[in-house]
Short mmCIF file of C-alpha atoms in Angstrom, two decimals:
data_model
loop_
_atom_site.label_atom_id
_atom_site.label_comp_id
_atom_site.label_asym_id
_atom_site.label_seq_id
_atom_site.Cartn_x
_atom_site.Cartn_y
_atom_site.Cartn_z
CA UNK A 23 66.11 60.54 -35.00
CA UNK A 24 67.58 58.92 -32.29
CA UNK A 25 68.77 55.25 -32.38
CA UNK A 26 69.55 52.97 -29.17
CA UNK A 27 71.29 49.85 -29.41
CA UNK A 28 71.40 47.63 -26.29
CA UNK A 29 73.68 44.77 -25.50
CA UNK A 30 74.27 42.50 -22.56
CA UNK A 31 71.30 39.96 -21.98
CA UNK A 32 71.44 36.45 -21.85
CA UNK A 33 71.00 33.69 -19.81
CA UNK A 34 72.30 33.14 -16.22
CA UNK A 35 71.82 30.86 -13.29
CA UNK A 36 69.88 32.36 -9.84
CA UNK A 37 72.74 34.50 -7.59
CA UNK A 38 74.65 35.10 -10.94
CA UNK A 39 75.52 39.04 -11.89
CA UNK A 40 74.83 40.83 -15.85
CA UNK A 41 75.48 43.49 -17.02
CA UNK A 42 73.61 45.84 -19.81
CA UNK A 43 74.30 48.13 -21.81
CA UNK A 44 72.93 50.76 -24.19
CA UNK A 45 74.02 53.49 -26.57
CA UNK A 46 72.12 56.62 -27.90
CA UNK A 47 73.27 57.73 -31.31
CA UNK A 48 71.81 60.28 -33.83
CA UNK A 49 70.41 63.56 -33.64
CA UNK A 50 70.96 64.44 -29.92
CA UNK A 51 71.73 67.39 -28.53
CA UNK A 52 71.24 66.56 -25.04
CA UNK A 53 70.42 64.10 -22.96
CA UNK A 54 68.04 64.09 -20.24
CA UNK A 55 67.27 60.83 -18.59
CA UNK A 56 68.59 57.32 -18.63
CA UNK A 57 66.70 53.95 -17.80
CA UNK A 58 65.65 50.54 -17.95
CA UNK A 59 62.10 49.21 -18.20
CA UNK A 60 61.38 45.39 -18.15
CA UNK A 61 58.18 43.15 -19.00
CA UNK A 62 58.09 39.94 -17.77
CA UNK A 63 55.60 37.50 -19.48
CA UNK A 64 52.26 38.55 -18.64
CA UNK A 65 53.09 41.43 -17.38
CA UNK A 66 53.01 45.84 -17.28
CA UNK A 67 56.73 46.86 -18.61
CA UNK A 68 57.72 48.34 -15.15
CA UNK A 69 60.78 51.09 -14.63
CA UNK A 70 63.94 49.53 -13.15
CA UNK A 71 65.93 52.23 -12.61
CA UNK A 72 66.34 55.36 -13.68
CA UNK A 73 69.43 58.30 -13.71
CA UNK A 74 68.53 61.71 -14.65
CA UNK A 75 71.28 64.09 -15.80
CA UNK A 76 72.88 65.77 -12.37
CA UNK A 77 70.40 63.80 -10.12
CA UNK A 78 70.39 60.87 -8.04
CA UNK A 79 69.45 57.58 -9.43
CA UNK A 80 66.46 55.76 -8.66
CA UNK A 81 65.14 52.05 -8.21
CA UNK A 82 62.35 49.60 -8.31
CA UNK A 83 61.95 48.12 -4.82
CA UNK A 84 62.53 44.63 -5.74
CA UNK A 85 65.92 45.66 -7.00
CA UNK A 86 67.60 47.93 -4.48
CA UNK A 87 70.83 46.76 -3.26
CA UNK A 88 71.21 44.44 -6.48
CA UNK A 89 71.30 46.14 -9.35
CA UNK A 90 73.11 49.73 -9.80
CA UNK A 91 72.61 51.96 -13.05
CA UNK A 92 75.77 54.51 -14.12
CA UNK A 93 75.88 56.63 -17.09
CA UNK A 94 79.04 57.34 -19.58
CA UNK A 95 78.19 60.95 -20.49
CA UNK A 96 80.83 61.17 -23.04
CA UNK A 97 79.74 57.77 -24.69
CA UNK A 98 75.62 58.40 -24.22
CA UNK A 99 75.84 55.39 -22.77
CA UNK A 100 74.09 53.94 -19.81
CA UNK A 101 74.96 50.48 -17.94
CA UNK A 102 72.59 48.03 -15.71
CA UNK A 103 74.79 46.26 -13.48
CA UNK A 104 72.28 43.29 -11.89
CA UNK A 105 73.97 40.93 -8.74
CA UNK A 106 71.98 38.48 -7.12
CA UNK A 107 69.71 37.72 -10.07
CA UNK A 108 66.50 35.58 -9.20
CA UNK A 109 64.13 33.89 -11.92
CA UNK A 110 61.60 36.85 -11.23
CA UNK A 111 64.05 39.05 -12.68
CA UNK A 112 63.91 37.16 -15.90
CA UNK A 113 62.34 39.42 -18.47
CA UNK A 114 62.58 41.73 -21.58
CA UNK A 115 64.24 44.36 -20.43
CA UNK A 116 64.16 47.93 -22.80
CA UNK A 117 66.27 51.12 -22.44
CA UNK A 118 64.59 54.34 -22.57
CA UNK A 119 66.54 57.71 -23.23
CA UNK A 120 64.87 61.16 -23.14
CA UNK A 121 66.77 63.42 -25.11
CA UNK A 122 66.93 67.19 -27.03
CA UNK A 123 67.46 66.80 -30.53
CA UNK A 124 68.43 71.14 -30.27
CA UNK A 125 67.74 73.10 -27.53
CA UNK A 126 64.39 74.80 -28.58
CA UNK A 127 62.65 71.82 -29.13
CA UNK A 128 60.78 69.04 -26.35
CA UNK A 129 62.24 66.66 -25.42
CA UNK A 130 62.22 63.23 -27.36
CA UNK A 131 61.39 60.05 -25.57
CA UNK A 132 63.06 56.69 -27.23
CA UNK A 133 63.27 53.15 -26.57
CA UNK A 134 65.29 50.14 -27.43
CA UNK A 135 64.44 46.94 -29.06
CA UNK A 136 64.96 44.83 -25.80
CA UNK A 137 67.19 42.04 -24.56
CA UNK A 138 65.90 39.40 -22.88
CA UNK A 139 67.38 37.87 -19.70
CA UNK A 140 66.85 35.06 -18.45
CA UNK A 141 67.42 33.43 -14.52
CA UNK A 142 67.10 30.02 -14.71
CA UNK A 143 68.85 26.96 -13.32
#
């Protein structure tokens, strides 16, 4: 089993910055990927960005230039750093982790329980 426990939403005015973060405990062995997913009201959860291990990170459009993911390898942590927030940002936003639990076995794809953060004025 592999747990995730995020931290970092909240409320904050239009322009303002967050950050998230969230850490992968249990059973892992390694991990793969890193992300963030959000679902606005309404809405499809969409990917935010995403880091894979040894590659390149990638965005959504509407967030390039404004929000920049990292990873803490030795934690199995990964961060959401979001500038120049606007109220369409304002969502639920989830962390997903893919992960090894041992290195025979496929890989294991786990969420969090969301934070919600909110751009209002």
């Amino acid at each position: 089993q592999v747990q995730l426990v995020e931290s970092g939403g909240g409320l904050v005015q239009p322009g303002g910055s967050l950050r998230l973060s969230c850490a992968a405990s249990g059973s892992i062995f390694s991990i793969y990927a890193m992300g963030w997913y959000r679902q606005a009201p309404g809405k499809q959860r969409e990917l935010v960005a995403r880091i894979t291990s040894g590659g390149s990170p990638n965005y959504a459009d509407s967030v390039k230039g404004r929000f920049t993911i990292s990873r803490d390898n030795a934690k199995n942590t990964v961060y959401l750093h979001m500038n120049t927030l606007k109220p369409e940002d304002t969502a639920v936003y989830y962390c997903n982790v893919v992960v090894f639990t041992t290195p025979y076995d496929d890989s294991l794809n786990a969420w969090g329980q969301g934070t919600l953060v909110t751009v209002s004025s």
